[in-house]
Coordinates of C-alpha atoms and ligand atoms in Angstrom, one line a residue:
M1 CA 73.3 108.4 107.8
R2 CA 72.7 104.9 106.5
L3 CA 76.0 103.5 105.2
T4 CA 76.9 100.2 103.8
V5 CA 80.3 98.6 103.5
I6 CA 81.0 96.0 100.9
G7 CA 83.8 93.6 101.8
T8 CA 84.7 93.0 105.5
G9 CA 88.4 92.4 105.0
Y10 CA 91.0 94.5 106.9
L11 CA 89.9 97.8 105.4
G12 CA 86.1 97.1 105.3
A13 CA 85.8 95.7 108.8
T14 CA 87.7 98.6 110.3
H15 CA 85.7 101.2 108.3
A16 CA 82.3 99.6 109.1
I17 CA 83.2 99.4 112.8
C18 CA 84.5 103.0 113.0
M19 CA 81.6 104.5 111.1
A20 CA 79.2 102.8 113.4
V21 CA 81.1 104.1 116.4
L22 CA 80.9 107.6 114.9
G23 CA 77.1 107.4 115.0
H24 CA 76.1 106.1 111.5
E25 CA 73.8 103.1 110.9
V26 CA 76.0 100.6 109.2
L27 CA 75.2 97.4 107.2
A28 CA 78.3 95.5 106.2
L29 CA 78.2 92.9 103.4
D30 CA 80.5 89.9 102.7
R31 CA 79.9 86.6 101.0
D32 CA 82.2 84.8 103.5
L33 CA 79.6 83.5 106.1
D34 CA 82.3 82.5 108.6
R35 CA 83.7 86.0 108.6
L36 CA 80.2 87.5 109.0
E37 CA 79.4 85.1 111.9
A38 CA 82.7 86.0 113.6
L39 CA 82.2 89.7 113.3
A40 CA 78.5 89.6 114.3
G41 CA 79.6 87.6 117.3
G42 CA 82.2 90.2 118.3
R43 CA 85.3 88.5 117.0
V44 CA 87.7 90.3 114.7
P45 CA 89.1 87.6 112.3
F46 CA 92.6 89.2 112.1
H47 CA 95.0 90.8 114.6
E48 CA 94.5 94.6 115.0
P49 CA 95.2 96.2 118.4
G50 CA 92.1 97.9 119.8
L51 CA 89.7 96.7 117.1
P52 CA 87.9 94.0 119.1
E53 CA 87.0 96.6 121.8
M54 CA 85.7 98.9 119.1
L55 CA 83.7 96.1 117.5
R56 CA 82.1 95.4 120.8
K57 CA 81.2 99.1 121.2
A58 CA 79.7 99.2 117.7
L59 CA 77.7 96.0 118.2
D60 CA 76.4 97.3 121.6
S61 CA 75.3 100.5 120.0
G62 CA 72.9 98.5 117.8
R63 CA 74.1 100.5 114.8
L64 CA 76.3 97.8 113.1
R65 CA 74.8 94.8 111.4
F66 CA 76.1 92.2 108.9
T67 CA 74.6 90.5 105.9
D68 CA 75.4 88.5 102.8
D69 CA 72.3 89.9 100.9
V70 CA 73.2 92.5 98.3
A71 CA 69.6 93.5 97.7
E72 CA 69.2 94.3 101.4
V73 CA 72.4 96.4 101.2
A74 CA 71.1 98.3 98.1
A75 CA 67.8 99.0 99.8
F76 CA 69.5 100.2 103.0
G77 CA 72.2 102.6 102.0
D78 CA 72.5 106.3 101.3
V79 CA 76.2 105.7 100.7
H80 CA 77.8 102.4 99.8
F81 CA 81.6 102.0 100.5
V82 CA 83.3 99.4 98.3
C83 CA 86.2 97.9 100.3
T84 CA 87.1 94.8 98.4
G85 CA 90.7 93.7 97.8
T86 CA 92.8 94.3 94.6
P87 CA 95.6 91.8 94.8
Q88 CA 98.3 91.3 92.2
L89 CA 97.2 89.2 89.2
P90 CA 99.0 85.9 89.0
G91 CA 101.7 86.1 86.2
S92 CA 101.2 89.9 85.8
M93 CA 102.3 93.1 87.5
G94 CA 98.7 94.4 87.1
A95 CA 96.0 94.5 89.8
D96 CA 93.1 92.0 89.8
L97 CA 90.0 94.2 89.8
S98 CA 87.5 91.4 89.7
Q99 CA 86.3 91.9 93.3
V100 CA 85.8 95.6 92.9
E101 CA 84.1 95.2 89.6
G102 CA 82.1 92.3 90.9
A103 CA 80.9 94.4 93.9
V104 CA 79.7 97.2 91.7
T105 CA 78.0 94.9 89.1
A106 CA 76.3 92.9 91.8
L107 CA 75.0 96.0 93.6
A108 CA 74.0 98.2 90.7
P109 CA 70.9 96.3 89.4
H110 CA 69.4 96.6 92.9
L111 CA 69.8 100.4 93.2
E112 CA 66.3 101.8 93.0
R113 CA 66.8 105.1 95.0
P114 CA 69.4 107.9 94.7
C115 CA 72.7 107.0 96.5
L116 CA 76.4 107.3 96.2
V117 CA 78.8 104.3 95.6
V118 CA 82.2 105.2 97.0
G119 CA 85.3 103.2 96.1
K120 CA 87.9 102.9 98.9
S121 CA 90.0 100.1 97.4
T122 CA 93.3 100.9 95.8
V123 CA 92.8 100.8 92.0
P124 CA 94.7 101.7 88.9
V125 CA 93.9 105.3 87.7
G126 CA 90.9 105.2 85.3
T127 CA 89.0 102.5 87.1
A128 CA 86.5 104.8 88.8
E129 CA 85.5 106.4 85.6
R130 CA 84.8 103.0 84.1
L131 CA 82.9 101.9 87.1
A132 CA 80.8 105.1 87.0
A133 CA 79.7 104.2 83.5
T134 CA 78.9 100.6 84.6
L135 CA 76.8 101.9 87.5
A136 CA 74.8 104.4 85.4
A137 CA 74.1 101.6 82.8
L138 CA 73.0 98.9 85.3
A139 CA 71.3 100.9 88.1
P140 CA 67.5 101.2 87.7
V141 CA 67.8 104.7 89.1
G142 CA 70.4 105.6 86.4
E143 CA 72.6 108.6 87.0
A144 CA 71.0 109.2 90.4
A145 CA 73.4 106.4 91.6
G146 CA 76.6 108.4 91.7
L147 CA 80.2 107.2 92.0
A148 CA 83.0 108.7 94.0
W149 CA 86.5 107.7 95.1
N150 CA 87.8 108.0 98.7
P151 CA 91.2 106.3 99.0
E152 CA 92.1 104.9 102.4
F153 CA 95.5 105.4 104.0
L154 CA 95.3 103.1 107.0
R155 CA 98.3 101.2 108.2
E156 CA 97.8 97.7 109.7
G157 CA 98.5 98.0 113.4
H158 CA 97.2 101.6 113.5
A159 CA 93.9 101.0 111.7
I160 CA 91.6 102.7 114.2
E161 CA 93.8 105.8 114.6
D162 CA 94.2 106.1 110.9
T163 CA 90.5 105.8 110.3
L164 CA 89.3 108.1 113.1
R165 CA 92.2 110.6 112.9
P166 CA 93.5 110.3 109.4
S167 CA 96.3 112.6 108.1
R168 CA 93.8 113.7 105.4
L169 CA 90.6 112.9 103.6
V170 CA 90.7 112.7 99.9
L171 CA 87.3 113.0 98.2
G172 CA 87.3 112.2 94.5
V173 CA 83.9 113.4 93.2
T174 CA 82.1 114.6 90.0
S175 CA 79.1 116.4 91.6
D176 CA 78.1 118.6 94.5
D177 CA 75.7 115.9 95.6
A178 CA 78.6 113.4 95.9
R179 CA 80.8 115.8 97.8
E180 CA 77.9 116.7 100.2
R181 CA 77.1 113.0 100.9
L182 CA 80.8 112.3 101.6
E183 CA 81.2 115.4 103.8
A184 CA 78.1 114.2 105.8
A185 CA 79.5 110.7 106.2
F186 CA 82.8 112.2 107.5
A187 CA 81.3 115.1 109.4
P188 CA 82.8 114.2 112.8
L189 CA 86.3 114.0 111.2
L190 CA 85.9 117.3 109.3
A191 CA 84.6 119.0 112.5
A192 CA 87.7 117.7 114.3
G193 CA 89.9 119.5 111.7
V194 CA 91.1 116.6 109.5
P195 CA 92.4 118.2 106.3
C196 CA 90.3 117.4 103.3
V197 CA 91.3 117.6 99.6
V198 CA 88.4 117.5 97.1
T199 CA 89.5 116.2 93.7
D200 CA 88.3 114.5 90.5
L201 CA 88.1 110.8 90.3
A202 CA 91.5 110.2 88.6
T203 CA 93.4 112.3 91.1
A204 CA 91.9 110.6 94.1
E205 CA 92.9 107.2 92.7
L206 CA 96.4 108.5 92.0
V207 CA 96.9 110.0 95.4
K208 CA 96.8 106.6 97.0
V209 CA 99.3 104.9 94.6
A210 CA 101.5 107.9 94.6
A211 CA 101.6 107.9 98.4
N212 CA 102.5 104.2 98.6
S213 CA 105.1 104.6 95.8
F214 CA 106.7 107.5 97.7
L215 CA 106.9 105.4 100.9
A216 CA 108.3 102.4 99.1
T217 CA 110.9 104.7 97.4
K218 CA 111.9 106.1 100.7
I219 CA 112.5 102.6 102.2
S220 CA 114.4 101.4 99.1
F221 CA 116.5 104.6 99.1
I222 CA 117.8 103.9 102.6
N223 CA 118.3 100.2 101.7
A224 CA 120.2 101.2 98.6
M225 CA 122.4 103.2 100.9
A226 CA 122.7 100.1 103.1
E227 CA 124.2 98.3 100.0
V228 CA 126.8 101.1 99.6
C229 CA 127.5 101.0 103.4
E230 CA 128.2 97.2 103.1
A231 CA 130.6 97.8 100.2
S232 CA 132.4 100.7 101.8
G233 CA 132.6 99.9 105.5
A234 CA 130.1 102.6 106.5
D235 CA 127.1 102.1 108.9
V236 CA 123.6 102.6 107.5
H237 CA 122.0 103.1 110.9
Q238 CA 124.3 106.0 111.8
L239 CA 123.8 107.3 108.2
A240 CA 120.0 107.1 108.6
A241 CA 120.1 108.8 112.0
A242 CA 122.1 111.7 110.6
L243 CA 119.8 112.0 107.5
A244 CA 116.7 112.0 109.7
L245 CA 117.7 115.1 111.5
D246 CA 117.2 117.1 108.4
D247 CA 113.5 117.8 108.7
R248 CA 113.2 118.1 104.9
I249 CA 114.1 114.4 104.8
G250 CA 112.7 113.1 108.2
G251 CA 113.2 109.8 109.8
R252 CA 109.9 108.1 109.1
F253 CA 110.0 105.3 106.5
L254 CA 113.8 105.6 106.5
K255 CA 114.3 102.5 108.6
P256 CA 116.9 100.3 106.8
G257 CA 116.5 96.5 106.9
L258 CA 114.9 93.6 105.2
G259 CA 112.6 96.0 103.3
F260 CA 108.9 96.3 102.7
G261 CA 106.3 93.6 102.2
G262 CA 102.6 93.1 103.0
G263 CA 99.4 93.3 100.9
C264 CA 99.9 96.9 99.8
L265 CA 103.3 98.5 99.0
P266 CA 104.7 95.7 96.8
K267 CA 101.6 95.1 94.7
D268 CA 100.7 98.8 94.5
I269 CA 104.0 99.8 93.0
R270 CA 103.8 97.0 90.5
A271 CA 100.2 97.8 89.5
F272 CA 101.3 101.4 89.1
I273 CA 104.1 100.5 86.7
H274 CA 101.7 98.3 84.8
R275 CA 99.1 101.1 84.5
A276 CA 101.6 103.8 83.6
E277 CA 102.8 101.6 80.8
E278 CA 99.2 101.1 79.6
L279 CA 98.9 104.9 79.6
G280 CA 102.1 105.2 77.5
T281 CA 104.0 106.9 80.3
G282 CA 105.9 103.9 81.7
H283 CA 109.1 106.0 81.7
S284 CA 107.6 108.2 84.4
V285 CA 107.6 105.5 87.0
R286 CA 110.4 103.3 85.6
F287 CA 112.4 104.1 88.9
L288 CA 109.7 102.0 90.7
R289 CA 111.2 98.9 89.1
E290 CA 114.5 99.8 90.8
V291 CA 112.6 100.4 94.1
D292 CA 111.2 96.8 93.8
D293 CA 114.6 95.3 92.8
I294 CA 116.4 97.0 95.7
N295 CA 113.7 95.6 98.0
Q296 CA 114.0 92.1 96.7
R297 CA 117.9 92.2 96.9
R298 CA 117.7 92.8 100.7
R299 CA 116.0 89.4 101.0
G300 CA 118.8 87.8 98.9
R301 CA 121.5 89.5 101.0
T302 CA 119.9 88.3 104.2
V303 CA 120.0 84.7 103.0
E304 CA 123.6 85.3 102.1
L305 CA 124.4 86.6 105.6
V306 CA 122.7 83.5 107.2
R307 CA 124.6 81.2 104.8
E308 CA 127.9 82.9 105.8
A309 CA 127.0 82.7 109.5
A310 CA 126.4 79.0 109.0
G311 CA 129.9 78.5 107.4
G312 CA 129.0 78.7 103.8
D313 CA 126.5 75.9 103.3
L314 CA 123.0 75.7 104.6
R315 CA 122.4 72.0 104.2
G316 CA 121.5 70.4 107.5
V317 CA 121.9 73.7 109.3
R318 CA 119.3 74.6 112.0
V319 CA 118.1 78.2 111.6
C320 CA 115.8 79.9 114.2
V321 CA 113.8 82.5 112.4
L322 CA 112.4 85.3 114.7
G323 CA 109.3 86.7 112.9
A324 CA 106.9 85.8 110.2
A325 CA 104.5 88.7 109.9
F326 CA 105.3 91.4 107.3
K327 CA 105.8 93.9 110.1
P328 CA 105.3 93.9 113.9
H329 CA 101.8 94.4 115.4
S330 CA 100.2 92.4 112.5
D331 CA 99.4 88.8 111.8
D332 CA 99.5 89.5 108.0
V333 CA 101.9 87.3 106.1
R334 CA 101.1 88.5 102.6
D335 CA 104.4 89.0 100.8
A336 CA 106.2 88.9 104.2
P337 CA 109.9 89.4 103.7
A338 CA 110.6 87.2 106.8
L339 CA 108.7 84.2 105.4
D340 CA 110.3 84.7 101.9
V341 CA 113.7 84.5 103.5
A342 CA 112.7 81.5 105.6
R343 CA 111.4 79.7 102.5
R344 CA 114.7 80.4 100.6
L345 CA 116.8 79.1 103.6
H346 CA 114.6 76.0 103.6
E347 CA 115.1 75.5 99.9
E348 CA 118.9 75.6 100.4
G349 CA 118.6 72.7 102.8
A350 CA 118.3 74.4 106.2
R351 CA 116.0 73.2 108.9
V352 CA 114.1 76.3 109.6
V353 CA 112.0 76.8 112.8
V354 CA 109.9 80.0 112.8
V355 CA 108.4 81.8 115.8
D356 CA 106.0 84.8 115.7
P357 CA 103.8 86.3 118.4
Q358 CA 100.7 86.6 116.1
A359 CA 101.3 85.3 112.6
L360 CA 101.9 81.6 113.2
D361 CA 98.5 80.3 112.1
N362 CA 98.7 82.3 108.8
A363 CA 102.3 81.3 108.3
R364 CA 101.5 77.6 108.8
R365 CA 98.8 77.9 106.1
T366 CA 101.0 79.6 103.5
H367 CA 104.3 77.8 104.3
P368 CA 103.6 74.3 105.6
E369 CA 107.1 73.2 104.6
L370 CA 108.6 75.2 107.5
E371 CA 108.6 74.2 111.2
Y372 CA 107.0 76.4 113.9
A373 CA 107.6 76.9 117.6
G374 CA 105.6 78.6 120.3
S375 CA 108.4 80.6 121.8
A376 CA 111.8 82.1 120.9
L377 CA 113.6 79.7 123.3
E378 CA 111.9 76.7 121.8
A379 CA 112.6 77.8 118.2
A380 CA 116.3 78.5 119.1
A381 CA 116.9 75.1 120.8
G382 CA 119.9 73.5 119.0
A383 CA 120.0 76.3 116.3
H384 CA 123.3 77.0 114.5
V385 CA 122.1 80.5 113.4
V386 CA 119.4 82.8 114.8
A387 CA 117.9 85.3 112.3
L388 CA 115.8 88.2 113.4
L389 CA 113.5 89.0 110.4
T390 CA 110.5 90.9 111.9
E391 CA 111.2 93.4 114.7
W392 CA 108.6 92.5 117.3
D393 CA 109.3 94.0 120.8
Q394 CA 109.4 90.5 122.2
F395 CA 112.5 89.8 120.0
R396 CA 114.2 93.1 120.7
G397 CA 114.0 92.3 124.4
L398 CA 115.5 88.8 124.2
D399 CA 118.3 88.1 126.6
P400 CA 121.3 87.1 124.6
A401 CA 122.7 85.0 127.5
R402 CA 119.4 83.0 128.0
L403 CA 119.1 82.4 124.2
G404 CA 122.8 81.6 124.1
A405 CA 122.3 78.8 126.6
V406 CA 119.9 76.9 124.3
V407 CA 121.5 77.3 120.9
E408 CA 124.1 75.1 119.3
R409 CA 126.2 78.0 118.1
R410 CA 126.0 81.7 119.1
A411 CA 125.5 83.3 115.6
V412 CA 122.9 85.9 115.1
V413 CA 121.9 87.8 111.9
D414 CA 119.8 90.9 112.6
A415 CA 118.0 91.9 109.4
R416 CA 116.0 94.7 111.1
G417 CA 118.7 96.5 113.1
A418 CA 116.7 95.6 116.2
L419 CA 119.4 94.1 118.5
D420 CA 122.2 95.9 120.2
P421 CA 125.4 94.4 118.7
V422 CA 127.5 95.4 121.7
A423 CA 125.3 93.5 124.1
W424 CA 125.0 90.4 121.9
R425 CA 128.8 90.3 121.2
A426 CA 129.5 90.7 124.9
A427 CA 127.3 87.6 125.5
G428 CA 129.6 85.6 123.1
W429 CA 127.6 85.9 119.9
T430 CA 128.9 86.7 116.4
H431 CA 126.5 89.4 115.2
R432 CA 125.9 90.3 111.6
G433 CA 123.4 92.9 110.3
L434 CA 122.3 94.5 107.1
G435 CA 123.9 97.8 106.1
A436 CA 127.3 97.5 107.8
A437 CA 130.5 95.8 106.9
Ligands
UGA1 C1 100.8 100.8 103.9 C2 100.8 102.4 104.0 O1 101.7 102.8 105.0 C3 99.4 102.9 104.3 O2 99.4 104.3 104.4 C4 98.4 102.4 103.3 O3 97.1 102.8 103.6 C5 98.5 100.8 103.2 O4 99.8 100.4 102.9 C6 97.5 100.4 102.2 O5 97.8 100.6 101.0 O6 96.5 99.9 102.5 P1 100.9 98.8 105.6 O7 101.0 97.9 104.4 O8 100.0 98.5 106.8 O9 100.5 100.3 105.2 O10 102.4 98.8 106.2 P2 103.5 99.9 106.5 O11 103.5 100.4 107.9 O12 103.5 101.0 105.4 O13 104.8 99.0 106.2 C7 105.1 98.4 105.0 C8 106.3 97.6 105.0 O14 107.5 98.5 105.0 C9 106.5 96.7 106.2 O15 107.0 95.5 105.7 C10 107.6 97.4 107.0 O16 108.4 96.5 107.7 C11 108.4 98.1 105.9 N1 109.1 99.3 106.4 C12 108.4 100.4 106.9 C13 110.5 99.4 106.4 O17 111.2 98.4 105.9 N2 111.2 100.5 106.8 C14 110.5 101.6 107.2 O18 111.1 102.6 107.5 C15 109.1 101.5 107.3

């Protein structure tokens, strides 16, 4: 098939590359010329394991091209996938839909032959129906330009696996033609047995926000238990291990620690609260406010632990922060808990030196007030407190004796439960973690 992908951010680039590898002719559109040049030259402009190799394969096949010309895209595609971002609006919990709306209104006037426009972006329920009306009104071919919704569940760090072997496909459609076009686009996945749920537009939009809300709730549940453990002398890691053995509960997304961040979970639960309130059913998801609050409190508690480890006052204290990315295997620093904590420590007067295997360039751009180092040993030189805030394997594997030789004081705060307290204490460190007394 001839597919187009509008928006070559994280989601769009991965989707375009994988669809070309699956055998489709793909034309990807972006208005960012630097990004297009990088991708066309075989460079992925973000960190995603395995994606550069897949991009090379897609380019070598001759089936993947890039453009900034929307008319070319309209003329080329049988199916157009909209993969633009929906960040949180400044000063509101709601989502900024301008990029998704802009993509559809820019494309529609050029649609002169029957096609299907498919939204993949995460949007508030009701958006697709509105966009379908916009499309029908603006497209020269009228109702022969259909609209469908196909939410994406890919995780950063597992983008290829989640695109080529997703847990499920959700096809939100209003016609047989739309369903058939989507089934043809995903034919290799369906043939491989990927479960497929066909729904209406609203349900497809909701599946995505409901899934992310559930995951966020699970994380905040165990972090709420961490607060109770801290107050009662129990140990949340042992608690989580015991809960996980009940397969009705399961251990995934039950990892206690500094909580969730990134470009998806935090803004998606807020946009969901906002949309539910608009629909007059705010009470149904009121618990998500609590989920958000629990998540934010973990950041505050981590700052408290570092302050305590520093003797009660952070002014003039040198803190080595291990981790900047919102999670390991990513260079994404959007709403990164680690950088939020680092910023707060800095605001309280600490001299903060951050190290991260992949996210330093992005962190430098968003947090120029912090200092950065190229290695953990360099960041820890002269530190009064070491704080592990993103659980990269490189940090898990640090030798407490080697690090102990360069710091000023052997005090470590492990906000991700990634270090072995016994080994660190044996090497002369005071060790504090979240979720234990
Ligand atoms: C999330 C969802 O997992 C994807 O299914 C979804 O497609 C994506 O959002 C999206 O909406 O596009 P992602 O943001 O890449 O994916 O990250 P996750 O792996 O879900 O992690 C989110 C945050 O939760 C990270 O900060 C991570 O450190 C934290 N986390 C995760 C925990 O604190 N504990 C856990 O047990 C699991």
